[in-house]
C-alpha positions as a LaTeX table, in Angstrom:
\begin{tabular}{lrrr}
\hline
Residue & $x$ (\AA) & $y$ (\AA) & $z$ (\AA) \\
\hline
Met1 & 26.03 & $-6.13$ & $-4.13$ \\
Ala2 & 26.01 & $-6.18$ & $-0.74$ \\
Lys3 & 24.05 & $-9.55$ & 0.43 \\
Thr4 & 21.62 & $-6.42$ & 2.37 \\
Asp5 & 20.63 & $-5.38$ & $-0.31$ \\
Pro6 & 17.00 & $-5.87$ & $-0.96$ \\
Val7 & 16.08 & $-7.12$ & $-4.32$ \\
Ile8 & 13.56 & $-5.93$ & $-6.60$ \\
Ile9 & 11.93 & $-6.88$ & $-9.70$ \\
Val10 & 10.42 & $-4.85$ & $-12.03$ \\
Met11 & 8.48 & $-6.78$ & $-14.48$ \\
Glu12 & 7.07 & $-4.35$ & $-17.80$ \\
Asp13 & 7.86 & $-4.59$ & $-20.90$ \\
Asp14 & 8.52 & $-0.87$ & $-21.92$ \\
Pro15 & 12.92 & $-1.30$ & $-21.92$ \\
Ser16 & 13.10 & 2.43 & $-21.36$ \\
Ile17 & 11.29 & 2.47 & $-17.87$ \\
Arg18 & 12.90 & $-0.94$ & $-17.44$ \\
Arg19 & 16.95 & 0.43 & $-18.13$ \\
Phe20 & 15.62 & 3.90 & $-16.33$ \\
Leu21 & 14.41 & 2.08 & $-13.09$ \\
Arg22 & 17.33 & $-0.62$ & $-13.35$ \\
Thr23 & 19.87 & 2.79 & $-12.66$ \\
Ser24 & 17.32 & 4.96 & $-10.72$ \\
Leu25 & 16.68 & 1.79 & $-7.98$ \\
Ser26 & 20.20 & 0.71 & $-8.08$ \\
Thr27 & 21.62 & 4.38 & $-7.27$ \\
Tyr28 & 19.39 & 3.97 & $-3.93$ \\
Gly29 & 21.68 & 0.53 & $-2.77$ \\
Phe30 & 18.45 & $-1.56$ & $-4.43$ \\
Asn31 & 19.09 & $-4.73$ & $-6.17$ \\
Val32 & 17.45 & $-4.92$ & $-9.96$ \\
Phe33 & 16.20 & $-7.38$ & $-11.82$ \\
Glu34 & 14.11 & $-6.76$ & $-14.93$ \\
Ala35 & 11.60 & $-8.75$ & $-17.09$ \\
Gly36 & 9.58 & $-8.08$ & $-20.40$ \\
Thr37 & 7.16 & $-10.78$ & $-19.87$ \\
Gly38 & 4.58 & $-11.91$ & $-17.45$ \\
Lys39 & 6.11 & $-15.45$ & $-17.84$ \\
Gln40 & 9.66 & $-14.05$ & $-17.70$ \\
Gly41 & 8.76 & $-12.07$ & $-14.48$ \\
Leu42 & 7.33 & $-15.31$ & $-12.97$ \\
Val43 & 10.05 & $-17.22$ & $-13.40$ \\
Glu44 & 12.28 & $-14.90$ & $-11.75$ \\
Leu45 & 9.76 & $-13.94$ & $-8.89$ \\
Gly46 & 11.22 & $-18.22$ & $-8.20$ \\
Val47 & 14.75 & $-17.62$ & $-8.69$ \\
Arg48 & 15.77 & $-14.86$ & $-7.04$ \\
Lys49 & 12.96 & $-14.46$ & $-4.40$ \\
Pro50 & 12.53 & $-10.61$ & $-4.71$ \\
Asp51 & 11.59 & $-8.60$ & $-1.64$ \\
Leu52 & 9.39 & $-6.79$ & $-3.84$ \\
Leu53 & 7.68 & $-6.51$ & $-7.20$ \\
Ile54 & 7.34 & $-3.41$ & $-9.23$ \\
Leu55 & 4.60 & $-4.26$ & $-12.05$ \\
Asp56 & 3.04 & $-3.38$ & $-15.02$ \\
Leu57 & 0.37 & $-3.75$ & $-15.94$ \\
Gly58 & $-0.12$ & $-4.20$ & $-19.99$ \\
Leu59 & 2.42 & $-6.71$ & $-19.92$ \\
Pro60 & 2.67 & $-8.61$ & $-23.61$ \\
Asp61 & 1.78 & $-12.37$ & $-22.82$ \\
Met62 & $-0.55$ & $-11.75$ & $-20.01$ \\
Asp63 & $-2.82$ & $-9.20$ & $-18.14$ \\
Gly64 & $-1.84$ & $-7.75$ & $-15.16$ \\
Val65 & $-4.08$ & $-8.67$ & $-12.46$ \\
Asp66 & $-3.78$ & $-12.52$ & $-13.75$ \\
Val67 & $-0.18$ & $-12.53$ & $-12.32$ \\
Ile68 & $-0.72$ & $-11.09$ & $-8.63$ \\
Arg69 & $-3.35$ & $-13.52$ & $-8.95$ \\
Ala70 & $-1.02$ & $-16.67$ & $-9.68$ \\
Ile71 & 2.33 & $-14.88$ & $-7.74$ \\
Arg72 & $-0.53$ & $-14.73$ & $-4.66$ \\
Ala73 & $-1.11$ & $-18.19$ & $-4.65$ \\
Trp74 & 1.97 & $-18.78$ & $-3.44$ \\
Ser75 & 3.87 & $-15.81$ & $-2.53$ \\
Val76 & 3.46 & $-12.42$ & $-0.45$ \\
Val77 & 5.66 & $-10.58$ & $-1.44$ \\
Pro78 & 5.38 & $-6.77$ & $-1.69$ \\
Ile79 & 3.82 & $-6.50$ & $-5.52$ \\
Val80 & 4.23 & $-2.18$ & $-6.23$ \\
Ile81 & 1.41 & $-2.07$ & $-9.42$ \\
Leu82 & 3.07 & 1.19 & $-12.17$ \\
Ser83 & 0.69 & 1.41 & $-14.48$ \\
Ala84 & $-0.61$ & 3.79 & $-17.71$ \\
Arg85 & $-4.29$ & 2.56 & $-16.45$ \\
Ser86 & $-5.99$ & 4.89 & $-14.68$ \\
Gly87 & $-9.29$ & 4.11 & $-14.55$ \\
Glu88 & $-10.95$ & 3.27 & $-10.97$ \\
Gln89 & $-11.89$ & $-0.12$ & $-11.96$ \\
Gln90 & $-9.15$ & $-1.40$ & $-13.21$ \\
Lys91 & $-7.30$ & 0.57 & $-9.94$ \\
Ile92 & $-9.22$ & $-2.29$ & $-7.75$ \\
Glu93 & $-8.97$ & $-4.92$ & $-9.74$ \\
Ala94 & $-5.56$ & $-4.76$ & $-8.78$ \\
Leu95 & $-6.16$ & $-4.13$ & $-5.47$ \\
Asp96 & $-8.60$ & $-6.36$ & $-5.00$ \\
Ala97 & $-6.51$ & $-9.31$ & $-6.48$ \\
Gly98 & $-4.16$ & $-8.60$ & $-4.50$ \\
Ala99 & $-1.28$ & $-5.28$ & $-4.72$ \\
Asp100 & 0.04 & $-3.24$ & $-2.66$ \\
Asp101 & $-0.21$ & 0.16 & $-4.04$ \\
Tyr102 & $-0.85$ & 2.20 & $-7.18$ \\
Leu103 & 0.72 & 4.14 & $-9.23$ \\
Thr104 & $-0.09$ & 5.85 & $-12.97$ \\
Lys105 & 1.89 & 7.02 & $-15.07$ \\
Pro106 & 2.91 & 9.47 & $-15.95$ \\
Phe107 & 5.15 & 8.37 & $-12.68$ \\
Gly108 & 7.17 & 10.85 & $-9.33$ \\
Phe109 & 10.44 & 8.78 & $-8.46$ \\
Gly110 & 10.54 & 10.15 & $-5.47$ \\
Glu111 & 6.74 & 8.90 & $-4.26$ \\
Leu112 & 7.51 & 5.46 & $-6.39$ \\
Leu113 & 10.95 & 5.61 & $-4.41$ \\
Ala114 & 8.90 & 6.73 & $-0.80$ \\
Arg115 & 6.60 & 3.95 & $-1.72$ \\
Ile116 & 8.44 & 1.19 & $-2.16$ \\
Arg117 & 10.14 & 2.24 & 1.49 \\
Val118 & 6.94 & 2.20 & 3.48 \\
Ala119 & 6.76 & $-1.50$ & 1.77 \\
Leu120 & 8.90 & $-2.90$ & 2.23 \\
Arg121 & 8.72 & $-2.00$ & 6.66 \\
His122 & 5.18 & $-3.00$ & 6.35 \\
Ala123 & 7.03 & $-6.36$ & 5.00 \\
Ala124 & 9.37 & $-6.36$ & 7.85 \\
Arg125 & 7.28 & $-5.39$ & 10.62 \\
Pro126 & 5.97 & $-9.21$ & 11.25 \\
Ala127 & 9.66 & $-10.16$ & 11.41 \\
Glu128 & 10.00 & $-7.66$ & 13.54 \\
Ser129 & 10.40 & $-8.83$ & 17.95 \\
Gly130 & 10.92 & $-7.69$ & 20.90 \\
Gln131 & 9.40 & $-4.30$ & 19.96 \\
Asp132 & 6.49 & $-2.86$ & 21.28 \\
Asn133 & 3.49 & $-2.98$ & 19.07 \\
Val134 & 2.93 & 1.36 & 18.81 \\
Phe135 & 2.69 & 2.86 & 14.72 \\
Met136 & 3.95 & 5.94 & 14.92 \\
Thr137 & 3.86 & 8.77 & 11.14 \\
Ala138 & 4.14 & 12.18 & 11.65 \\
Asn139 & 2.05 & 13.94 & 14.83 \\
Leu140 & 0.52 & 10.47 & 15.36 \\
Lys141 & 1.64 & 7.47 & 17.42 \\
Val142 & $-0.66$ & 4.61 & 17.79 \\
Asp143 & $-0.63$ & 2.34 & 20.80 \\
Leu144 & $-2.24$ & $-0.61$ & 19.59 \\
Asp145 & $-1.18$ & $-3.27$ & 22.65 \\
Asn146 & $-2.82$ & $-0.17$ & 25.21 \\
Arg147 & $-4.94$ & 0.70 & 22.38 \\
Val148 & $-3.96$ & 4.37 & 22.66 \\
Val149 & $-4.34$ & 7.13 & 20.56 \\
Ser150 & $-2.35$ & 10.06 & 20.28 \\
Val151 & $-1.56$ & 13.55 & 18.56 \\
Asp152 & 1.24 & 15.92 & 19.46 \\
Asp153 & 1.21 & 13.37 & 22.21 \\
Arg154 & $-2.12$ & 14.22 & 23.69 \\
Glu155 & $-4.20$ & 11.79 & 24.03 \\
Val156 & $-7.42$ & 11.15 & 21.55 \\
His157 & $-11.15$ & 9.67 & 22.12 \\
Leu158 & $-12.18$ & 7.52 & 19.51 \\
Thr159 & $-15.08$ & 5.56 & 19.66 \\
Pro160 & $-15.11$ & 1.77 & 19.33 \\
Ile161 & $-15.72$ & 1.52 & 15.58 \\
Gln162 & $-13.35$ & 4.86 & 14.89 \\
Tyr163 & $-10.24$ & 2.97 & 16.67 \\
Arg164 & $-11.00$ & $-0.64$ & 14.66 \\
Leu165 & $-11.34$ & 1.90 & 11.05 \\
Leu166 & $-8.36$ & 3.54 & 12.41 \\
Ala167 & $-6.68$ & 0.00 & 13.08 \\
Val168 & $-6.93$ & $-1.44$ & 10.50 \\
Leu169 & $-5.34$ & 1.29 & 8.29 \\
Val170 & $-2.28$ & 0.95 & 11.20 \\
Lys171 & $-2.30$ & $-2.18$ & 9.84 \\
His172 & $-2.18$ & $-1.70$ & 5.76 \\
Ala173 & $-0.04$ & 1.51 & 6.94 \\
Gly174 & 1.37 & 3.02 & 3.02 \\
Lys175 & $-0.85$ & 0.45 & 0.65 \\
Val176 & $-4.50$ & 1.26 & $-1.08$ \\
Leu177 & $-7.10$ & 0.03 & 0.51 \\
Thr178 & $-10.44$ & $-0.47$ & $-1.47$ \\
His179 & $-13.81$ & 0.49 & 0.48 \\
Gln180 & $-14.29$ & $-2.70$ & 0.70 \\
Gln181 & $-11.52$ & $-4.60$ & 2.14 \\
Ile182 & $-12.05$ & $-1.49$ & 4.49 \\
Leu183 & $-15.74$ & $-2.47$ & 5.18 \\
Asn184 & $-15.23$ & $-6.01$ & 5.22 \\
Glu185 & $-12.30$ & $-6.04$ & 8.00 \\
Val186 & $-14.05$ & $-2.78$ & 9.45 \\
Trp187 & $-18.23$ & $-3.94$ & 9.90 \\
Gly188 & $-17.66$ & $-7.49$ & 8.61 \\
Pro189 & $-18.63$ & $-9.02$ & 5.49 \\
Ser190 & $-22.88$ & $-8.05$ & 4.90 \\
Phe191 & $-21.38$ & $-4.88$ & 4.92 \\
Arg192 & $-19.21$ & $-4.34$ & 2.05 \\
Glu193 & $-21.56$ & $-2.76$ & $-0.09$ \\
Asn194 & $-22.49$ & 0.20 & 2.18 \\
Ala195 & $-19.55$ & 2.65 & 1.32 \\
His196 & $-21.68$ & 5.42 & 3.51 \\
Tyr197 & $-21.04$ & 4.17 & 7.07 \\
Leu198 & $-17.26$ & 4.43 & 6.06 \\
Arg199 & $-17.64$ & 8.41 & 4.63 \\
Ile200 & $-19.64$ & 8.95 & 7.74 \\
Tyr201 & $-16.37$ & 7.14 & 9.93 \\
Met202 & $-13.68$ & 8.32 & 7.92 \\
Ser203 & $-14.45$ & 12.58 & 8.48 \\
Gln204 & $-14.63$ & 12.19 & 11.77 \\
Leu205 & $-11.52$ & 10.65 & 12.32 \\
Arg206 & $-10.81$ & 13.23 & 10.44 \\
Gln207 & $-11.97$ & 16.25 & 12.74 \\
Lys208 & $-10.24$ & 13.96 & 15.33 \\
Leu209 & $-6.52$ & 13.57 & 13.71 \\
Glu210 & $-5.75$ & 15.88 & 11.07 \\
Ala211 & $-4.95$ & 19.59 & 12.43 \\
Asp212 & $-6.99$ & 20.76 & 8.75 \\
Pro213 & $-9.53$ & 18.45 & 8.37 \\
Thr214 & $-10.48$ & 20.05 & 4.69 \\
Gln215 & $-6.82$ & 18.75 & 4.27 \\
Pro216 & $-6.34$ & 16.02 & 4.81 \\
Lys217 & $-2.36$ & 14.89 & 4.97 \\
Leu218 & $-2.10$ & 11.67 & 6.81 \\
Leu219 & $-5.81$ & 9.69 & 5.51 \\
Leu220 & $-5.59$ & 9.98 & 2.45 \\
Thr221 & $-8.71$ & 9.69 & $-0.39$ \\
Glu222 & $-7.47$ & 7.41 & $-3.47$ \\
Ser223 & $-9.99$ & 8.92 & $-5.63$ \\
Gly224 & $-13.28$ & 6.80 & $-6.60$ \\
Val225 & $-10.81$ & 2.86 & $-4.68$ \\
Gly226 & $-10.88$ & 3.89 & $-1.06$ \\
Tyr227 & $-8.06$ & 5.34 & 1.33 \\
Arg228 & $-4.65$ & 5.45 & 2.26 \\
Leu229 & $-2.62$ & 5.89 & 5.45 \\
Lys230 & 0.30 & 7.74 & 4.91 \\
Ala231 & 3.22 & 6.81 & 6.09 \\
Trp232 & 6.57 & 8.72 & 5.28 \\
\hline
\end{tabular}
């Protein structure tokens, strides 16, 4: 295995899912290691220093949210949740604890692979140097240095708050952000419960950036949880 192959740890108690992910991800050039428990996974994490962790919340010895908190105490490794827990509050707890993304089982491997790639690109971005601070996805371009937003190469005027909201989504492109996380970054801690502000401004952004605001392709809603800027 080449040294440049990204390392992924799959922390999952179901052996059949571990085998499937190891086999499937290996064909795409990933170096995959497995862990069937939380404690084993934390040891693997310290030894392997992976580029990304795929985590099931329903581990036999530790709750997945506690695993996330333990990892976030010392590591910024991207964490993609792959869990049968589909409740809104469960998703919010995992994301607020520090997970980068969340997929529910049953899942499509193509979508998982795409989200892994986004998480890895996002993690690598701070280390890049000598590059323009420009974000591009589909027909959207955001020049963060010059605060210029364009769609199909046409500049789009945004109000200061609309731009701050978009900039936060760009900063975390591909990640699911909870309502509270976005409100905190855009408006501040005192507005964490004012979700109606976010709905209003997200609607305004979609009017300006989406070809069909009623069927958004870029600014995606994660039902009951928050929003995600599509980055692939």
